[in-house]
Amino acid sequence: MKSAWFSKDALTKALSTISAVVTFLALLCSSPLALAAAQEGSAPQPSHHGGGEANLIVPRLDDVHIASFFGLSGASLLAVGVGVAILGLVFGLIVFTQLKNADVHVSMRDISELIYETCKTYLITQMKFILILEAFIGAIIVVYFGVMQNYFADGKTLQVLVILLFSIVGIAGSSAVAWFGIRVNTFANSRTAFAALRGKPFPCYAIPLKAGMSIGMLLISVELLIMLGILLVIPGDYAGPCFIGFAIGESLGASALRIAGGIFTKIADIGSDLMKIVFKIKEDDARNPGVIADCTGDNAGDSVGPSADGFETYGVTGVALISFILLAVKDPTGQHANVPVQVQLLVWIFAMRIVMVVASVVSYFINDAIAKGRYATADKMNFEHPLTMLVWITSIVSVLLTFVVSNALIPNLGDGTLWWKLSIIITCGTLAGAIIPEFVKVFTSTESGHVREVVTASREGGPSLNILAGLTAGNYSAYWLGFVLVALMGTAWWVSMQGLGALMTIGAVDASAVFAFGLVAFGFLGMGPVTIAVDSYGPVTDNAQSVYELSVIEQIPDIQDEVKKKFGFDVQFEKAKHFLEENDGAGNTFKATAKPVLIGTAVVGATTMIFSVVVVLTTNVTTGVPLSANLDKLSLLHPPFLLGLIAGGAMIYWFTGASTQAVTTGAYRAVEFIKANIKLEGVEKASITDSKKVVEICTVYAQKGMFNIFLTVFFGTLAFACAESFFFIGYLISIALFGLFQALFMANAGGAWDNAKKVVEVELKEKGSALHDATVVGDTVGDPFKDTSSVAMNPVIKFTTLFGLLAVELAEQIGSQSTRLAIAGVFFIISMFFVHRSFYGMRINAAARPAQPSTKDAPAPAE
């Protein structure tokens, strides 16, 4: 591989090339030749739609004559939400301070600070890189809105700047919550490791969960604050551009951080884990220079990625529902916006979000009191039990509050029964947040029969049967989770048929089912702080075990006397190690449970965004009259639509392979370096220099993999949108459905492999055995399954669908079909170039390596 691949010069050339392509597209679409072609006898095109979602006008919420709530305007009522969001920020910051000031030995604190510094360096590097990717999105925004929608000519330059500004706000929000996540987690990991020395299990549970709740509350509060700010402060005719720009920015940030973080963490994890087999050393051996990178990766992949992902999911789902309400809620004639109902629904949706934040924090305190009363002084505890209780308590409280508040806010909506029907629909999503984890645990928990079958198979058949048993668990889990989604979405659809269609039509088409599916996705995220909390629990428990080993605290002279004198308790080394390992298993389980919830929101929520594309193509938005010439194209009888379904599946399998290829090659380089430089004699710890070198290898391949993947998705989206609009709709539907089942299968197979290894290590105490080696191999196969390919499909699906809305509207403004096909061909060739690089440019090519392994020929990180 050429060292200059990722240099500044290479990036400059790439940006110049893309700029030329985009400029060409703009000139082509606005030239007299293109306009003439459009006027000739080509196929009829949809009417001009004025920029779609970006031109939607949010109605006034401050007028009690339009809609009143307890005698207050909607704006006055939602101002309470701003206060709740501020309190959520305060909660997060208080926990931040508590964790920072909690007891910790200096040896452990120093390790966690080293992990934080490497995480911070990684995050800063990624932020610079995301700004480069923003240039691609920004170019499309400027060309589409400024040139093709004539915003510049019509004196609407400010609106273009607003969209660009809020796309940067979205990126900044994703980055801010990601930074907060790594800072809190790196406080919590060393404090958890030190608390374990007391020989009691409860602190090992309480500290990671408190850290997770602080991240969840701050994340949701920041998102809520920004969206309420747009809704309440920004003028209605600018709110549309703000929402669309914000959603694109946070989606870009989440996609990049999820993909790069997933690649980074699994390169480091595999590189560190394989040393256990090669050198027969213990878990997180301080002499292994890959362990620091592994700890950094735990945060990059399992904290930064999920935080940005959750932030984006919460926001994009809200933007999709807002857009739907403004597009589909019409008066009885179906011709004009039914503003009072729009206001009622907008206020109701945000009120639900506010209520569910309150439900999450109240449930946390209730669960904390129960867990403390039961386990505070216990010598043993099931770490999964109180986490499960928290999820169910939050779900039940949220459901109850949903009905109570809906009855109070919209008792007279429609025929007077819609308040409880809408509540049932949201409840389908809220219950999914509790039911889906229960099904996931059947296949991934340390107590799962499937996980124990993986162990049993490994004992007799080694790595081969280990892998086959894990694949079986993953496939079977996708079957059950698929039907769970069918049941919940089917229930929501049935309820929506009971009168909701009277309010929501596009022309003569009943659109209520789409709104119902969007509300299910909304309900998935109803207990967002708790979902994020149990997901963040995992990286803290994983890091805590590593911090314990890396601190070599057992070898510090007179450490027991020092701790007794300074902190007032007797050290329990063996109990501490056992509790940390056991708790790591619980962390693995709940990381696994959170993934299908986020993946499910991507797919269910995508239906609402795809609906926006359908509206653009099949309806004159101004009059609400269907374009009958296009309605028949939403069918398998329209060949491009069917071909789009096939193309979407192909892209999902490319993505799975490309992300795994990046992990495989990066892990090869990491293993190569570690094997050549590890020192097992005469040292207690690996050198900081060697550890940072492994971090550098992980960062290089994470960025290279992400760059190839992002540009393939970016240009593929443009190509398919230009090729044929209904081909593109089929493509969007396909990536959502293929992505759902591929992600469920991979995430749960990986979870089963991961906890099979944990059973062997903690319960069976067979570290270093042939059985252990077999489960380590299975775990390294599962690493990119569960933490790279599967989880990244969530932001990729949403980014493609959201950006696709702009892309298809852009394509509709291009002249003749032959011109569109020509442009599609150019973009597809560029996309294929990066597909080629994602595999053949990432190959290991060991024969070309020098005899003494180094990273000199690796591409340099972005500057």
Coordinates of C-alpha atoms in Angstrom, one line a residue, residues 72-554:
L72 CA -51.5 27.9 27.3
S73 CA -50.1 28.1 23.8
G74 CA -48.0 25.2 22.6
A75 CA -44.9 27.3 22.8
S76 CA -45.5 28.1 26.4
L77 CA -46.1 24.5 27.3
L78 CA -43.0 23.3 25.4
A79 CA -40.9 26.0 27.2
V80 CA -41.2 23.6 30.2
G81 CA -39.3 21.1 28.0
V82 CA -36.4 23.5 27.8
G83 CA -36.3 23.5 31.6
V84 CA -36.3 19.7 31.7
A85 CA -33.5 19.6 29.1
I86 CA -31.4 22.0 31.3
L87 CA -32.1 19.8 34.3
G88 CA -30.9 16.8 32.3
L89 CA -27.7 18.6 31.5
V90 CA -27.3 19.4 35.2
F91 CA -27.8 15.8 36.1
G92 CA -25.1 14.7 33.7
L93 CA -22.6 17.3 35.0
I94 CA -23.3 16.4 38.6
V95 CA -22.5 12.7 38.0
F96 CA -19.5 13.8 36.0
T97 CA -18.2 15.7 39.0
Q98 CA -19.1 12.8 41.4
L99 CA -17.1 10.3 39.3
K100 CA -14.2 12.6 39.0
N101 CA -14.0 13.0 42.7
A102 CA -14.6 9.4 43.6
D103 CA -12.0 7.3 45.4
V104 CA -9.3 5.8 43.1
H105 CA -5.7 4.7 43.5
V106 CA -3.2 6.7 41.6
S107 CA -2.0 3.6 39.7
M108 CA -5.5 3.1 38.3
R109 CA -6.2 6.8 37.7
D110 CA -3.0 7.1 35.6
I111 CA -4.0 4.3 33.4
S112 CA -7.5 5.7 32.8
E113 CA -6.0 9.1 32.1
L114 CA -3.7 7.5 29.5
I115 CA -6.7 5.8 27.9
Y116 CA -8.6 9.1 27.9
E117 CA -5.7 11.0 26.2
T118 CA -5.5 8.4 23.4
C119 CA -9.3 8.5 23.1
K120 CA -9.2 12.3 22.9
T121 CA -6.5 12.3 20.3
Y122 CA -8.5 9.8 18.3
L123 CA -11.7 11.8 18.5
I124 CA -9.9 15.1 17.5
T125 CA -8.5 13.3 14.5
Q126 CA -11.9 12.0 13.5
M127 CA -13.5 15.4 13.9
K128 CA -11.0 16.9 11.4
F129 CA -11.7 14.0 9.1
I130 CA -15.5 14.4 9.4
L131 CA -15.1 18.1 8.4
I132 CA -13.5 16.9 5.2
L133 CA -16.5 14.6 4.6
E134 CA -18.8 17.6 5.3
A135 CA -17.3 19.3 2.3
F136 CA -18.9 16.7 0.1
I137 CA -22.3 17.1 1.7
G138 CA -21.9 20.9 1.7
A139 CA -21.2 20.9 -2.0
I140 CA -24.4 19.0 -2.8
I141 CA -26.4 21.3 -0.4
V142 CA -25.0 24.5 -2.1
V143 CA -25.6 23.1 -5.7
Y144 CA -29.1 21.8 -5.0
F145 CA -30.6 24.6 -3.0
G146 CA -28.4 27.5 -4.2
V147 CA -28.3 26.8 -7.9
M148 CA -30.9 24.2 -8.8
Q149 CA -33.7 25.6 -6.5
N150 CA -32.7 29.2 -7.4
Y151 CA -32.2 30.2 -3.8
F152 CA -29.2 32.4 -4.8
A153 CA -31.2 34.0 -7.7
D154 CA -34.3 34.5 -5.5
G155 CA -32.4 36.2 -2.7
K156 CA -32.5 33.2 -0.4
T157 CA -28.8 32.9 0.1
L158 CA -29.3 33.1 3.9
Q159 CA -31.4 29.9 3.8
V160 CA -28.6 28.0 2.1
L161 CA -26.2 29.2 4.8
V162 CA -28.7 28.2 7.5
I163 CA -28.8 24.7 6.2
L164 CA -25.0 24.5 6.1
L165 CA -24.7 26.0 9.5
F166 CA -27.1 23.6 11.1
S167 CA -25.4 20.6 9.4
I168 CA -22.3 21.8 11.3
V169 CA -24.4 22.1 14.5
G170 CA -25.5 18.5 14.0
I171 CA -21.8 17.4 13.6
A172 CA -20.9 19.5 16.7
G173 CA -23.7 17.9 18.7
S174 CA -22.6 14.4 17.8
S175 CA -19.0 15.2 18.7
A176 CA -19.8 16.9 22.0
V177 CA -21.8 14.0 23.3
A178 CA -19.1 11.6 22.1
W179 CA -16.5 13.5 24.0
F180 CA -18.6 13.6 27.1
G181 CA -19.1 9.9 26.8
I182 CA -15.4 9.0 26.7
R183 CA -14.6 11.5 29.5
V184 CA -17.3 10.0 31.9
N185 CA -16.4 6.4 30.9
T186 CA -12.7 6.9 31.6
F187 CA -13.5 8.3 35.0
A188 CA -15.8 5.4 35.7
N189 CA -13.5 2.6 34.5
S190 CA -10.8 3.3 37.1
R191 CA -13.3 4.1 39.9
T192 CA -15.1 0.8 39.2
A193 CA -11.8 -1.2 39.2
F194 CA -10.8 0.4 42.5
A195 CA -14.2 -0.1 44.1
A196 CA -14.0 -3.8 43.3
L197 CA -11.1 -4.1 45.7
R198 CA -13.5 -3.7 48.6
G199 CA -14.7 -7.3 47.8
K200 CA -18.4 -6.4 47.2
P201 CA -20.2 -6.7 43.9
F202 CA -22.6 -3.7 44.2
P203 CA -20.2 -0.9 43.4
C204 CA -19.0 -2.8 40.3
Y205 CA -22.6 -2.5 39.1
A206 CA -23.6 1.0 40.4
I207 CA -20.7 3.0 39.1
P208 CA -20.9 1.9 35.4
L209 CA -24.7 2.4 35.4
K210 CA -24.4 5.9 37.0
A211 CA -21.9 6.8 34.3
G212 CA -24.2 5.4 31.6
M213 CA -27.2 7.4 32.9
S214 CA -25.2 10.6 32.9
I215 CA -24.3 10.0 29.3
G216 CA -27.9 9.1 28.4
M217 CA -29.4 12.1 30.1
L218 CA -26.9 14.6 28.7
L219 CA -27.2 13.1 25.2
I220 CA -31.0 13.3 25.1
S221 CA -31.1 16.7 26.8
V222 CA -28.7 18.3 24.3
E223 CA -30.8 16.8 21.4
L224 CA -34.0 18.0 22.9
L225 CA -32.6 21.5 23.6
I226 CA -31.5 21.9 20.0
M227 CA -34.7 20.7 18.5
L228 CA -36.9 22.7 20.9
G229 CA -34.7 25.7 20.1
I230 CA -35.3 25.3 16.4
L231 CA -39.1 24.8 17.0
L232 CA -39.6 27.7 19.4
V233 CA -37.0 30.3 18.4
I234 CA -36.3 30.0 14.7
P235 CA -39.0 31.6 12.4
G236 CA -41.3 29.0 10.9
D237 CA -40.1 29.5 7.3
Y238 CA -36.5 28.9 8.4
A239 CA -37.3 25.9 10.7
G240 CA -37.5 23.5 7.7
P241 CA -33.9 24.3 6.5
C242 CA -32.7 24.1 10.1
F243 CA -34.2 20.7 10.7
I244 CA -33.0 19.2 7.4
G245 CA -29.5 20.6 7.9
F246 CA -29.2 19.5 11.5
A247 CA -30.4 16.0 10.6
I248 CA -27.9 15.7 7.8
G249 CA -25.0 16.9 10.0
E250 CA -25.7 14.6 12.9
S251 CA -26.3 11.7 10.5
L252 CA -23.0 12.3 8.9
G253 CA -21.2 12.5 12.2
A254 CA -22.8 9.3 13.5
S255 CA -22.1 7.4 10.4
A256 CA -18.4 8.3 10.4
L257 CA -17.9 7.8 14.1
R258 CA -19.8 4.5 14.1
I259 CA -17.9 3.1 11.1
A260 CA -14.5 4.3 12.1
G261 CA -15.0 3.5 15.8
G262 CA -16.2 0.0 14.9
I263 CA -13.2 -0.7 12.7
F264 CA -10.8 0.8 15.3
T265 CA -12.1 -1.1 18.3
K266 CA -12.1 -4.5 16.6
I267 CA -8.6 -4.1 15.2
A268 CA -7.4 -3.4 18.7
D269 CA -9.5 -6.1 20.3
I270 CA -8.4 -8.9 17.9
G271 CA -4.7 -7.8 18.1
S272 CA -4.8 -7.9 21.9
D273 CA -6.9 -11.1 22.2
L274 CA -4.8 -13.2 19.9
M275 CA -1.8 -12.7 22.1
K276 CA -3.5 -14.8 24.7
I277 CA -3.2 -17.8 22.3
V278 CA 0.2 -16.9 20.8
F279 CA 2.0 -16.3 24.1
K280 CA -0.3 -17.9 26.6
I281 CA -0.5 -14.7 28.6
K282 CA -3.5 -13.5 30.7
E283 CA -6.3 -11.3 29.8
D284 CA -5.2 -7.6 29.5
D285 CA -1.6 -8.5 30.4
A286 CA 0.2 -5.2 31.1
R287 CA 3.1 -6.4 28.9
N288 CA 0.9 -6.5 25.9
P289 CA 1.2 -3.2 23.9
G290 CA -2.2 -3.9 22.3
V291 CA -4.1 -3.6 25.6
I292 CA -4.1 0.2 25.7
A293 CA -5.3 0.3 22.1
D294 CA -8.0 -2.2 23.1
C295 CA -9.1 0.1 25.9
T296 CA -9.1 3.1 23.6
G297 CA -11.1 1.0 21.1
D298 CA -13.7 0.1 23.8
N299 CA -14.4 3.8 24.0
A300 CA -14.1 4.6 20.3
G301 CA -16.3 1.8 19.2
D302 CA -18.6 1.2 22.3
S303 CA -18.9 4.7 23.7
V304 CA -18.1 7.3 21.0
G305 CA -20.0 5.3 18.3
P306 CA -23.2 4.5 20.3
S307 CA -23.3 8.0 21.8
A308 CA -23.2 9.7 18.3
D309 CA -25.5 7.0 17.0
G310 CA -28.1 7.5 19.7
F311 CA -27.9 11.3 19.3
E312 CA -28.5 11.0 15.6
T313 CA -31.2 8.4 15.9
Y314 CA -33.2 10.5 18.4
G315 CA -32.9 13.6 16.1
V316 CA -33.5 12.1 12.7
T317 CA -36.6 10.2 13.9
G318 CA -38.0 13.5 15.3
V319 CA -37.3 15.3 12.1
A320 CA -38.9 12.6 10.0
L321 CA -42.1 12.8 12.1
I322 CA -42.2 16.6 12.0
S323 CA -41.9 16.5 8.2
F324 CA -44.6 13.9 8.0
I325 CA -47.0 16.0 10.1
L326 CA -46.4 19.0 7.9
L327 CA -46.8 17.1 4.7
A328 CA -49.7 14.8 5.4
V329 CA -52.0 16.5 7.9
K330 CA -54.6 18.1 5.7
D331 CA -58.1 19.6 6.0
P332 CA -61.1 17.4 5.1
T333 CA -60.8 18.4 1.4
G334 CA -57.2 17.2 1.4
Q335 CA -56.1 20.4 -0.2
H336 CA -54.7 22.6 2.6
A337 CA -52.8 22.1 5.8
N338 CA -54.9 21.5 8.9
V339 CA -52.9 23.9 11.0
P340 CA -54.7 23.3 14.4
V341 CA -54.2 19.6 14.1
Q342 CA -50.5 20.0 13.0
V343 CA -49.9 22.2 16.1
Q344 CA -51.6 19.7 18.4
L345 CA -49.5 16.8 17.0
L346 CA -46.2 18.7 17.1
V347 CA -46.8 19.7 20.7
W348 CA -47.9 16.2 21.6
I349 CA -44.8 14.6 20.1
F350 CA -42.4 16.9 22.0
A351 CA -44.4 16.6 25.2
M352 CA -44.0 12.8 24.9
R353 CA -40.2 13.2 24.6
I354 CA -40.1 15.5 27.6
V355 CA -42.3 13.1 29.7
M356 CA -40.2 10.1 28.8
V357 CA -37.0 11.8 29.8
V358 CA -38.6 12.4 33.2
A359 CA -39.8 8.8 33.3
S360 CA -36.2 7.6 32.7
V361 CA -34.6 9.5 35.5
V362 CA -37.5 8.7 37.9
S363 CA -37.2 5.0 37.0
Y364 CA -33.4 5.1 37.5
F365 CA -33.8 6.4 41.1
I366 CA -36.5 3.8 41.9
N367 CA -34.4 1.0 40.5
D368 CA -31.3 2.3 42.3
A369 CA -33.2 2.3 45.6
I370 CA -34.4 -1.3 45.1
A371 CA -31.0 -2.5 43.9
K372 CA -29.2 -0.8 46.8
G373 CA -31.6 -2.3 49.4
R374 CA -31.1 -5.8 47.9
Y375 CA -27.4 -5.9 47.0
A376 CA -25.5 -3.1 48.8
T377 CA -24.0 -5.4 51.4
A378 CA -24.4 -8.7 49.4
D379 CA -21.4 -10.9 48.7
K380 CA -22.8 -12.1 45.4
M381 CA -25.2 -10.6 42.9
N382 CA -26.6 -11.3 39.4
F383 CA -25.3 -8.2 37.6
E384 CA -27.9 -8.6 34.8
H385 CA -30.9 -8.6 37.2
P386 CA -31.0 -4.9 38.2
L387 CA -30.2 -3.8 34.7
T388 CA -33.2 -5.9 33.4
M389 CA -35.4 -4.4 36.2
L390 CA -34.4 -0.8 35.2
V391 CA -35.4 -1.4 31.6
W392 CA -38.8 -2.9 32.6
I393 CA -39.5 -0.2 35.2
T394 CA -38.8 2.5 32.7
S395 CA -40.9 0.9 30.1
I396 CA -43.9 0.6 32.4
V397 CA -43.6 4.1 33.8
S398 CA -43.2 5.5 30.3
V399 CA -46.3 3.7 29.0
L400 CA -48.5 4.9 32.0
L401 CA -47.3 8.5 31.5
T402 CA -47.9 8.3 27.7
F403 CA -51.6 7.6 28.3
V404 CA -52.0 10.1 31.1
V405 CA -50.3 13.0 29.3
S406 CA -52.0 12.2 26.0
N407 CA -55.4 12.3 27.6
A408 CA -54.5 15.6 29.1
L409 CA -53.1 17.2 26.0
I410 CA -55.2 16.0 23.1
P411 CA -58.5 14.6 24.5
N412 CA -60.5 16.1 21.6
L413 CA -58.2 15.3 18.7
G414 CA -60.2 13.9 15.8
D415 CA -63.2 12.0 17.0
G416 CA -62.1 12.1 20.7
T417 CA -60.6 8.6 20.7
L418 CA -57.3 9.3 18.9
W419 CA -55.5 10.2 22.1
W420 CA -55.6 6.6 23.3
K421 CA -55.0 5.2 19.8
L422 CA -51.9 7.3 19.4
S423 CA -50.8 6.2 22.9
I424 CA -51.2 2.5 21.9
I425 CA -49.1 3.1 18.8
I426 CA -46.2 4.7 20.8
T427 CA -46.5 2.0 23.4
C428 CA -45.7 -0.6 20.7
G429 CA -42.4 1.1 20.4
T430 CA -41.8 1.6 24.1
L431 CA -42.5 -2.1 24.8
A432 CA -40.1 -3.0 22.0
G433 CA -37.4 -1.3 24.0
A434 CA -38.0 -3.9 26.8
I435 CA -39.2 -6.9 24.8
I436 CA -36.4 -6.9 22.2
P437 CA -33.6 -7.1 24.9
E438 CA -35.4 -10.1 26.5
F439 CA -35.2 -11.9 23.1
V440 CA -31.6 -10.9 22.6
K441 CA -30.6 -12.2 26.0
V442 CA -32.0 -15.6 25.0
F443 CA -29.2 -15.8 22.5
T444 CA -26.4 -13.8 24.1
S445 CA -26.5 -13.9 27.9
T446 CA -24.0 -15.8 29.9
E447 CA -27.0 -17.8 31.2
S448 CA -28.3 -18.5 27.7
G449 CA -28.7 -22.1 26.5
H450 CA -27.4 -21.0 23.1
V451 CA -24.2 -19.5 24.6
R452 CA -23.6 -22.7 26.6
E453 CA -24.2 -24.7 23.4
V454 CA -21.3 -22.7 21.8
V455 CA -19.1 -23.7 24.8
T456 CA -20.1 -27.4 24.6
A457 CA -19.5 -27.4 20.9
S458 CA -16.1 -25.8 21.4
R459 CA -15.0 -28.4 23.9
E460 CA -15.4 -31.3 21.4
G461 CA -15.0 -29.5 18.0
G462 CA -12.6 -26.6 18.8
P463 CA -12.9 -23.3 16.8
S464 CA -14.8 -25.0 13.9
L465 CA -17.9 -26.0 15.9
N466 CA -17.6 -22.9 18.0
I467 CA -18.1 -20.8 14.9
L468 CA -20.9 -22.9 13.5
A469 CA -22.8 -22.8 16.8
G470 CA -22.5 -19.0 17.0
L471 CA -23.7 -18.7 13.4
T472 CA -26.7 -20.8 14.3
A473 CA -27.6 -18.6 17.3
G474 CA -27.3 -15.5 15.2
N475 CA -29.6 -16.8 12.4
Y476 CA -32.2 -18.1 14.8
S477 CA -32.2 -14.8 16.7
A478 CA -32.9 -12.9 13.5
Y479 CA -36.0 -15.1 12.9
W480 CA -37.5 -14.4 16.3
L481 CA -36.6 -10.7 16.4
G482 CA -38.0 -10.3 12.9
F483 CA -41.4 -11.6 14.0
V484 CA -41.3 -9.4 17.1
L485 CA -41.0 -6.4 14.8
V486 CA -43.8 -7.7 12.6
A487 CA -46.1 -8.1 15.7
L488 CA -45.4 -4.7 17.1
M489 CA -45.5 -2.9 13.7
G490 CA -48.6 -4.9 12.7
T491 CA -50.4 -3.9 15.9
A492 CA -49.5 -0.2 15.3
W493 CA -50.8 -0.5 11.7
W494 CA -54.1 -2.0 12.8
V495 CA -54.7 0.7 15.4
S496 CA -53.8 3.4 12.8
M497 CA -56.7 2.0 10.6
Q498 CA -59.2 2.9 13.4
G499 CA -59.8 6.5 12.3
L500 CA -56.3 8.0 12.1
G501 CA -56.5 8.1 8.2
A502 CA -59.2 10.9 8.5
L503 CA -56.4 13.3 9.5
M504 CA -53.5 12.0 7.4
T505 CA -53.9 11.8 3.7
I506 CA -51.8 12.7 0.6
G507 CA -54.4 13.3 -2.0
A508 CA -56.7 10.3 -1.7
V509 CA -54.1 8.1 -0.2
D510 CA -54.4 7.1 3.5
A511 CA -50.9 7.8 5.0
S512 CA -51.7 6.9 8.6
A513 CA -49.8 3.6 8.6
V514 CA -46.6 5.5 7.8
F515 CA -47.1 7.8 10.7
A516 CA -47.8 4.8 12.9
F517 CA -44.5 3.2 11.9
G518 CA -42.7 6.5 12.6
L519 CA -44.3 6.6 16.1
V520 CA -43.1 3.0 16.7
A521 CA -39.6 4.1 16.0
F522 CA -40.2 7.2 18.2
G523 CA -41.4 4.8 21.0
F524 CA -38.2 2.7 20.6
L525 CA -36.4 5.7 21.8
G526 CA -38.9 6.7 24.4
M527 CA -36.7 5.6 27.2
G528 CA -33.6 6.8 25.4
P529 CA -31.5 7.7 28.5
V530 CA -31.9 4.2 29.9
T531 CA -31.2 2.5 26.5
I532 CA -28.0 4.5 26.2
A533 CA -27.1 3.8 29.9
V534 CA -27.3 0.0 29.6
D535 CA -25.3 0.3 26.3
S536 CA -22.6 2.4 27.9
Y537 CA -22.4 0.0 30.8
G538 CA -20.4 -2.4 28.7
P539 CA -17.4 -0.3 27.8
V540 CA -17.0 0.8 31.4
T541 CA -17.0 -2.8 32.7
D542 CA -14.7 -3.9 29.9
N543 CA -12.2 -1.1 30.6
A544 CA -12.4 -1.6 34.4
Q545 CA -11.1 -5.2 34.0
S546 CA -8.3 -3.8 31.8
V547 CA -7.4 -1.0 34.1
Y548 CA -7.1 -3.4 37.0
E549 CA -4.5 -5.5 35.1
L550 CA -2.7 -2.6 33.5
S551 CA -2.2 -0.8 36.9
V552 CA -0.3 -3.9 38.2
I553 CA -1.7 -2.9 41.5
E554 CA -1.0 -6.3 43.0

